[in-house]
XYZ file of C-alpha atoms in Angstrom:
572
model
C 92.540 77.320 17.957
C 89.439 78.036 18.851
C 87.695 74.715 18.269
C 90.152 73.365 20.836
C 89.227 75.356 23.544
C 85.822 73.422 23.587
C 87.563 69.903 24.786
C 88.083 68.809 28.874
C 91.416 69.774 28.814
C 94.409 72.532 27.758
C 96.223 72.336 24.219
C 100.085 70.769 24.512
C 102.550 73.270 23.281
C 105.311 72.185 23.738
C 107.314 69.392 22.133
C 106.449 65.895 23.931
C 109.224 64.056 22.214
C 111.449 66.174 25.028
C 113.878 67.469 22.900
C 112.157 71.249 23.753
C 111.914 72.194 20.184
C 115.822 73.823 20.527
C 118.035 71.212 18.991
C 117.821 69.680 14.994
C 116.160 66.436 14.611
C 116.144 63.412 12.349
C 112.548 64.255 10.127
C 109.085 62.144 10.274
C 108.219 59.861 7.600
C 104.640 61.279 8.038
C 103.483 64.831 9.976
C 99.671 65.323 10.662
C 99.369 69.072 11.094
C 96.804 71.626 11.713
C 94.284 68.827 13.627
C 92.457 68.931 16.642
C 94.556 65.776 18.369
C 92.801 64.577 21.643
C 95.793 62.522 23.148
C 93.860 60.767 25.242
C 96.895 60.901 27.298
C 97.161 60.979 31.501
C 96.438 64.603 31.293
C 93.896 64.307 28.229
C 95.486 66.725 26.464
C 94.612 68.249 22.712
C 97.327 69.171 20.666
C 97.661 69.412 17.020
C 100.245 67.782 15.535
C 101.483 64.141 15.191
C 104.522 63.026 13.594
C 106.267 59.628 12.853
C 108.873 57.874 11.855
C 108.542 54.740 10.837
C 105.994 52.005 12.953
C 105.845 55.093 15.683
C 104.755 58.843 16.841
C 107.708 61.060 17.910
C 106.470 63.722 18.397
C 102.809 65.340 19.574
C 102.542 68.693 20.001
C 102.185 72.281 18.725
C 101.750 72.640 14.868
C 104.371 75.160 14.824
C 107.213 73.104 16.798
C 106.493 70.369 14.464
C 107.610 71.602 10.874
C 111.284 70.859 12.260
C 110.544 67.039 11.915
C 109.477 68.282 7.934
C 112.098 66.754 5.575
C 112.091 67.170 1.550
C 110.769 63.450 1.685
C 108.465 63.506 4.238
C 104.873 63.225 4.174
C 102.711 66.016 5.582
C 98.580 65.458 5.598
C 96.909 68.573 6.042
C 93.996 67.559 8.821
C 92.372 71.076 8.104
C 90.306 70.783 11.593
C 90.224 66.918 11.401
C 90.121 65.131 14.729
C 92.803 62.245 15.477
C 92.401 60.058 18.645
C 94.029 56.612 18.922
C 93.109 54.217 17.066
C 89.584 52.049 18.732
C 90.574 48.798 20.808
C 87.471 45.976 20.714
C 88.357 44.518 23.171
C 85.321 41.591 23.098
C 84.580 40.765 19.206
C 84.165 37.286 17.339
C 86.347 38.431 14.289
C 86.368 34.851 13.386
C 82.450 34.395 12.712
C 82.181 36.621 9.996
C 83.305 33.355 8.307
C 79.440 32.286 9.637
C 78.229 35.790 7.476
C 79.691 34.738 3.965
C 79.861 30.566 4.347
C 76.314 30.613 5.422
C 72.892 31.337 6.535
C 73.066 34.818 7.459
C 69.418 36.031 9.512
C 70.347 39.365 11.349
C 68.399 41.014 8.595
C 65.216 38.995 9.521
C 62.878 40.143 12.490
C 60.258 37.947 12.345
C 59.545 34.205 11.448
C 58.438 34.650 8.418
C 61.724 36.465 7.423
C 63.035 33.739 8.599
C 61.505 31.270 6.924
C 61.434 33.002 3.943
C 65.672 33.595 4.242
C 66.114 30.133 5.129
C 64.149 28.664 1.959
C 66.227 31.198 -0.979
C 69.228 29.728 0.710
C 68.164 25.947 0.632
C 67.323 26.447 -3.165
C 70.472 28.093 -3.894
C 72.865 25.230 -1.973
C 70.706 21.931 -2.708
C 73.893 20.267 -2.526
C 75.332 20.637 1.374
C 74.817 17.694 3.242
C 74.070 20.106 6.626
C 73.077 24.037 6.520
C 74.351 26.111 9.128
C 73.396 30.040 10.221
C 73.172 32.681 12.575
C 71.483 35.899 13.691
C 67.681 35.158 14.834
C 66.359 36.800 18.306
C 64.854 35.224 21.112
C 62.194 37.696 21.175
C 61.138 36.684 17.597
C 60.369 33.174 19.788
C 60.469 33.807 23.287
C 59.525 30.537 26.210
C 61.230 27.583 24.961
C 62.216 28.956 21.809
C 61.967 28.932 17.809
C 60.380 25.002 16.935
C 61.408 22.013 14.309
C 58.484 21.649 12.368
C 59.547 25.333 11.017
C 62.189 23.437 9.816
C 61.391 20.579 8.436
C 58.209 22.387 6.656
C 61.492 23.748 4.874
C 63.994 20.670 4.156
C 63.443 17.478 7.055
C 66.559 15.470 5.074
C 68.965 17.683 5.613
C 70.276 18.331 9.273
C 70.199 22.420 9.369
C 71.041 24.220 12.934
C 71.319 27.282 12.827
C 72.892 29.836 16.044
C 70.610 32.724 17.950
C 72.037 36.327 17.404
C 73.681 36.097 21.002
C 75.323 32.707 19.915
C 73.712 30.533 23.116
C 71.168 28.966 21.412
C 70.421 27.396 18.562
C 67.057 26.300 16.620
C 67.522 23.011 14.646
C 65.077 20.987 12.871
C 64.682 16.893 13.172
C 67.206 15.425 11.193
C 69.451 17.581 12.894
C 68.439 15.969 16.023
C 68.249 12.857 14.455
C 72.054 12.809 13.905
C 72.991 14.048 17.477
C 71.319 11.001 18.498
C 68.635 14.013 20.726
C 65.853 11.932 21.935
C 62.624 12.582 24.781
C 64.861 10.212 26.696
C 68.155 11.976 26.542
C 69.285 14.580 29.587
C 69.826 17.461 29.764
C 74.076 17.671 29.441
C 74.987 19.733 32.014
C 75.337 23.127 31.638
C 72.671 22.691 28.843
C 69.422 22.190 27.890
C 67.539 20.838 25.279
C 63.821 22.745 25.389
C 60.901 20.496 25.430
C 57.746 20.834 24.131
C 55.150 21.138 26.921
C 52.711 18.591 26.247
C 54.526 15.195 25.280
C 58.550 16.513 26.803
C 59.865 15.907 22.813
C 62.948 18.672 22.074
C 61.058 21.242 20.196
C 64.023 22.501 18.438
C 65.662 24.681 20.616
C 68.915 23.692 22.349
C 70.380 26.235 25.149
C 74.224 26.041 25.709
C 76.654 23.139 25.698
C 73.349 21.653 24.393
C 74.297 23.146 21.191
C 77.544 20.932 20.952
C 75.207 17.693 20.612
C 74.674 18.648 16.793
C 78.091 21.184 16.339
C 79.958 18.507 16.886
C 78.556 16.072 14.934
C 77.706 18.927 11.660
C 80.941 20.011 11.821
C 83.000 23.449 11.263
C 84.811 25.676 8.548
C 88.296 25.071 6.661
C 91.401 26.377 7.582
C 90.915 28.386 4.231
C 87.159 29.784 5.036
C 88.471 30.906 8.338
C 91.196 33.247 6.567
C 89.085 34.650 4.111
C 85.965 35.535 7.372
C 89.364 36.927 9.320
C 90.482 39.207 6.177
C 86.662 39.940 5.490
C 86.518 41.149 9.457
C 89.315 42.894 9.153
C 88.044 45.347 5.972
C 85.162 45.607 7.643
C 87.600 47.053 11.210
C 89.257 49.534 9.369
C 86.303 51.351 8.099
C 85.523 51.761 11.653
C 88.806 52.854 13.393
C 89.240 49.739 14.716
C 93.178 49.124 15.431
C 93.239 46.444 17.955
C 91.127 43.555 18.968
C 90.563 40.467 21.782
C 89.158 37.664 20.054
C 87.779 35.301 22.430
C 87.255 32.166 20.231
C 90.945 29.971 19.634
C 90.029 26.349 20.151
C 86.498 26.695 21.137
C 85.833 26.180 16.702
C 88.107 24.119 15.455
C 90.435 25.411 12.850
C 90.045 29.424 14.204
C 93.742 29.280 15.859
C 95.028 28.033 12.873
C 93.905 30.655 10.659
C 95.280 33.053 12.458
C 98.345 31.825 12.855
C 98.705 30.929 8.601
C 97.438 34.785 7.924
C 100.164 35.610 11.070
C 102.951 34.597 8.884
C 102.413 35.049 5.709
C 101.508 38.494 6.814
C 98.267 39.306 5.899
C 96.704 40.891 9.277
C 96.313 44.673 9.216
C 95.211 45.121 12.665
C 96.474 43.960 16.277
C 94.639 40.526 17.756
C 95.115 40.194 21.676
C 93.439 36.805 21.611
C 92.204 34.529 23.995
C 91.904 30.243 24.974
C 88.622 28.594 25.040
C 89.273 26.585 28.142
C 86.660 23.318 28.502
C 84.774 23.445 31.655
C 84.942 19.720 30.848
C 88.362 19.610 31.931
C 90.467 21.621 34.675
C 93.903 22.945 35.251
C 95.454 20.393 33.165
C 94.549 22.246 29.646
C 96.490 25.272 30.803
C 99.877 23.552 29.529
C 97.933 22.811 26.048
C 97.647 26.507 26.189
C 101.278 27.831 27.073
C 101.990 25.887 23.971
C 100.068 27.653 21.894
C 101.313 31.155 23.433
C 104.652 30.622 23.081
C 104.254 29.406 19.247
C 101.932 32.657 18.703
C 104.520 35.995 19.903
C 104.032 37.639 16.030
C 103.563 41.665 16.115
C 99.974 41.740 15.562
C 98.647 38.231 16.989
C 98.915 36.424 20.087
C 97.177 34.712 22.787
C 97.455 36.414 26.506
C 94.233 35.653 28.152
C 92.154 32.009 29.131
C 87.839 32.863 27.995
C 85.940 30.977 30.688
C 82.005 30.527 29.817
C 80.981 31.367 33.592
C 77.238 31.085 32.178
C 75.160 32.070 29.804
C 71.927 34.673 29.185
C 68.973 36.094 29.935
C 67.286 35.525 27.314
C 67.771 32.170 27.213
C 67.054 31.814 31.168
C 70.344 30.266 31.119
C 72.261 33.777 32.879
C 73.502 32.679 36.753
C 71.247 35.181 38.755
C 71.237 35.631 42.639
C 67.835 35.144 42.899
C 65.210 33.273 40.756
C 63.943 34.288 36.959
C 60.498 35.571 37.163
C 58.925 33.267 34.750
C 60.212 29.955 35.377
C 61.500 28.015 38.909
C 65.153 28.264 37.754
C 68.419 30.220 39.259
C 70.325 30.079 35.581
C 73.096 27.579 34.305
C 76.030 27.906 35.851
C 78.513 26.360 33.231
C 81.886 25.291 35.648
C 81.839 23.467 38.478
C 83.096 25.798 40.970
C 86.160 24.055 42.444
C 87.330 22.890 38.899
C 87.220 26.843 38.115
C 88.887 28.134 40.694
C 91.208 26.138 40.348
C 91.907 25.717 36.629
C 91.647 29.901 37.831
C 94.657 29.500 39.741
C 96.808 27.382 37.337
C 95.916 29.842 34.575
C 97.072 32.896 36.611
C 100.168 30.860 37.811
C 101.110 30.698 34.289
C 100.602 34.391 33.133
C 97.596 34.485 31.757
C 94.732 36.978 31.769
C 91.287 35.162 32.772
C 88.695 36.279 30.288
C 85.152 35.689 31.727
C 82.126 36.032 30.377
C 79.810 36.616 33.048
C 75.708 37.988 32.916
C 74.232 37.213 35.643
C 74.602 38.756 39.421
C 75.841 35.507 40.863
C 78.006 34.541 38.254
C 80.182 37.404 38.570
C 80.319 37.123 42.262
C 81.988 32.928 41.502
C 83.812 34.787 39.245
C 85.749 36.888 41.284
C 85.863 34.504 43.975
C 87.865 32.661 41.458
C 89.875 35.709 41.302
C 90.750 36.128 44.779
C 91.054 32.503 44.824
C 93.765 33.049 42.089
C 95.479 35.803 43.681
C 95.403 33.670 47.350
C 97.670 30.767 45.627
C 99.664 32.423 43.863
C 100.388 36.183 45.472
C 98.417 39.935 43.749
C 100.755 40.981 40.992
C 98.945 42.905 38.142
C 96.729 40.131 36.299
C 94.380 42.330 34.873
C 91.743 40.115 35.163
C 88.199 40.475 33.149
C 84.335 39.826 33.563
C 82.584 40.699 30.031
C 78.960 42.015 29.956
C 78.247 42.103 33.440
C 74.581 42.582 32.830
C 73.811 42.598 36.315
C 75.952 43.001 39.314
C 75.689 43.100 43.145
C 76.400 46.615 44.107
C 79.079 44.951 46.509
C 81.002 43.258 44.040
C 81.711 46.701 42.117
C 84.394 46.954 45.411
C 85.616 43.403 44.829
C 86.807 44.653 40.904
C 88.546 47.363 41.932
C 90.264 44.876 45.659
C 91.625 42.519 43.052
C 92.501 44.665 40.047
C 90.240 43.310 37.592
C 89.157 44.803 34.796
C 84.950 45.079 33.369
C 84.670 44.441 30.162
C 81.478 45.748 28.657
C 79.073 46.115 25.500
C 78.263 50.176 25.338
C 76.034 49.190 22.324
C 73.554 47.204 24.477
C 72.752 49.908 26.396
C 68.896 50.687 26.023
C 65.627 50.119 26.771
C 65.125 48.275 23.341
C 61.818 46.881 22.736
C 62.126 43.525 21.349
C 64.407 42.811 24.963
C 63.449 44.818 27.425
C 59.927 44.727 26.967
C 59.872 40.991 26.127
C 62.556 39.468 27.529
C 64.204 41.403 30.565
C 61.230 42.716 31.877
C 59.389 39.594 32.593
C 62.843 36.902 33.007
C 63.818 39.686 35.857
C 61.193 41.559 36.627
C 61.249 45.750 36.571
C 63.710 46.380 39.588
C 66.134 44.086 38.700
C 65.411 45.590 34.363
C 66.307 48.855 35.383
C 69.379 48.081 36.966
C 71.373 46.199 33.864
C 74.498 46.817 32.827
C 76.300 49.558 35.202
C 79.667 51.381 33.677
C 79.378 55.062 35.709
C 79.916 52.848 39.242
C 82.276 51.157 38.396
C 84.067 54.392 36.953
C 83.986 55.858 39.991
C 85.227 54.031 42.403
C 88.514 54.067 40.090
C 87.929 50.982 37.561
C 89.560 50.365 34.771
C 86.273 49.632 32.234
C 87.007 48.870 28.685
C 84.534 48.344 26.262
C 83.720 46.673 23.321
C 81.213 45.378 20.943
C 80.565 41.309 21.430
C 80.544 41.523 17.480
C 78.721 39.176 15.686
C 76.397 39.399 18.369
C 76.030 43.076 17.711
C 76.138 43.588 13.700
C 76.918 46.787 13.775
C 80.649 47.213 15.592
C 81.088 50.755 14.765
C 82.745 52.497 17.862
C 81.673 54.972 17.896
C 77.849 54.263 18.113
C 78.883 52.624 21.143
C 80.544 55.658 22.430
C 77.181 57.545 21.643
C 74.573 54.957 23.393
C 77.437 54.659 26.903
C 76.520 58.249 26.799
C 73.108 58.362 25.687
C 72.161 55.490 26.657
C 68.456 55.548 24.479
C 67.500 54.232 21.704
C 67.754 56.682 18.250
C 64.900 57.853 17.900
C 63.507 58.056 20.802
C 62.797 61.098 22.933
C 60.816 60.017 26.582
C 63.540 60.126 28.691
C 62.024 57.689 30.988
C 63.011 55.623 27.863
C 67.037 56.305 28.899
C 68.815 52.464 30.561
C 69.383 53.565 34.395
C 70.143 56.417 33.494
C 72.714 57.160 36.792
C 75.308 55.052 34.585
C 75.586 56.979 31.786
C 79.134 58.293 31.166
C 81.018 61.182 29.707
C 82.441 61.463 26.262
C 85.775 61.115 27.730
C 85.093 57.891 29.740
C 83.589 56.777 26.806
C 86.572 57.303 24.527
C 88.662 56.373 26.946
C 86.992 53.186 27.195
C 87.734 52.978 23.452
C 91.014 53.919 23.585
C 93.020 53.689 26.682
C 91.736 51.904 29.114
C 91.173 48.902 26.600
C 94.969 49.610 25.519
C 94.510 47.827 29.773
C 92.949 45.237 29.618
C 94.379 43.982 26.881
C 97.663 45.208 28.723
C 99.244 46.770 25.504
C 99.067 50.158 26.758
C 102.754 50.447 26.005
C 102.272 50.437 22.547
C 98.896 51.777 22.013
C 95.880 53.326 23.714
C 96.819 56.801 23.354
C 98.570 58.993 21.502
C 102.445 59.561 22.685
C 106.073 59.942 21.698
C 107.503 55.838 21.528
C 103.756 53.940 20.447
C 103.011 52.658 17.829
C 101.059 54.775 15.665
C 98.033 53.900 15.935
C 95.857 56.487 14.614
C 92.088 57.487 13.523
C 90.601 60.884 11.606
C 87.210 61.765 12.002
C 85.740 63.712 10.180
C 84.122 65.979 13.308
C 85.378 67.126 16.480
C 82.833 65.479 18.659
C 83.647 67.322 21.728
C 81.538 70.397 19.198
C 78.192 67.815 18.451
C 75.569 66.363 20.102
C 76.195 63.218 21.451
C 73.500 62.066 19.717
C 75.240 62.493 16.093
C 78.292 60.745 17.559
C 77.592 57.622 15.323
C 77.267 59.525 12.085
C 80.392 60.510 11.993
C 82.606 59.459 9.495
C 86.356 57.664 9.686
C 87.933 59.774 7.367
C 91.856 57.600 7.703
C 93.054 54.535 9.574
C 96.271 54.049 10.508
C 98.379 50.835 12.243
C 100.937 51.006 13.622
C 102.198 54.096 10.955
C 101.052 51.793 8.036
C 97.685 53.669 5.953
C 94.921 50.946 6.068
C 92.283 52.703 5.238
C 91.202 56.281 3.917
C 87.700 57.428 2.288
C 86.893 59.030 -0.567
C 86.856 62.272 1.467
C 90.337 62.120 2.280
C 92.416 64.730 3.505
C 94.698 66.685 1.970
C 98.588 66.101 1.136
């Protein structure tokens, strides 16, 4: 019992099923005992045992009172003091993009132009008959400014169209053959919401396309098949449960052909092992009329583990591409960035989605973009009346402090990526400070300011932008906000925004459930909720914050089913 006292709340000693411990009850299918169970319930209670019947939790409390749930067929697991948490929730993750890691050029392990070239050459040599080549993972700091050049790819293969997406998904590196395939020349104007980077001397397309300009090439090259996406999603699930992730939101329905169909087929075939609450991507070239199609998708996709309940809006771009939409211009060029949606069209589309019962799931990096996104949510509220909409804004790299107050008034949810909460040399020193100026760069990624106002903040990885998406790593970064191995306190990123361990656990559990409208079935360990849980090797409250990411996941359950166990499995 001594270990439990290290947590922030008292141990829950009484049965939590309403029996009072006096009556005999129906035996459970499984009972986990002798654990440090952090329930993440309203009172942030600790307990020792969890009993599961079917797919639901029926009891959370003491070991002594858990005994009455043990029958002759009950599977009893002695946790030996290991920690139990609710299953982790990743509220913004591109699960289906795992497909690209399987079937295309993976540049995530490269860190220089020389390494990228070597990886591309090896792939081209192994795939000589491909009509086109795709890939992902190059980093903007490797080629700042106008981005990587087409000539580098032309030297590898000048005849086969090559299109390589950046690690953040907002820029595309192409060769001359890809530009020719798309008909992009010196005379081609920038599409609305996009940038064709150009050689500063000749004006010719230089080989990098930003935001909507990417589509000029990608639509010509085509995407992956339904079967390939199914394989990618299944591989993502395998990786997710190893990390204790049990619920996610993938925002890429309709953004890429065949993604939605892949999820639907997996759901029909009962091959989904974790819970998906996904979002369809709205097209900024269309308006409110597209919501009718989204309603049909939602109505037909009401599977227990797969539903579509949100509409994704790309409001702006990213800082590294100078496309995040800012209140004040960038330091390195005369631009405020790119607003992808026409404001009036966004407002009307937001109101239509809200009226149809969808959550808005808005990508917003810049402070001006976030203000406009909130304006649209306010417009929707005035048109349709206030209700429990829980519209969310994702990323929130720069936020005007006055707009934090508006989150609370509108009931909006912030979805952040704590994995990014550090002064990482490549981005901070070479991109963020030169592009934003040091004053703005130091104020990036607020979190505690939202929590102090009682605003729900859900954490996410934005995988595959974040290649390693272990929530325990995100929890650690949210607390420390400093790069691994860094000892200079001056390198803590925006230190006033550091969150506590309970804050961070909640952001990956109950607040993630709230953000996805599933807090009635998951997000905390309470009787009546689905048995989504993770067993950890160590008690997070008993170790230094800098060691949290190294804690091993021993067991993951989704709706009472064991979907992962490690070689260090707990005793039965």
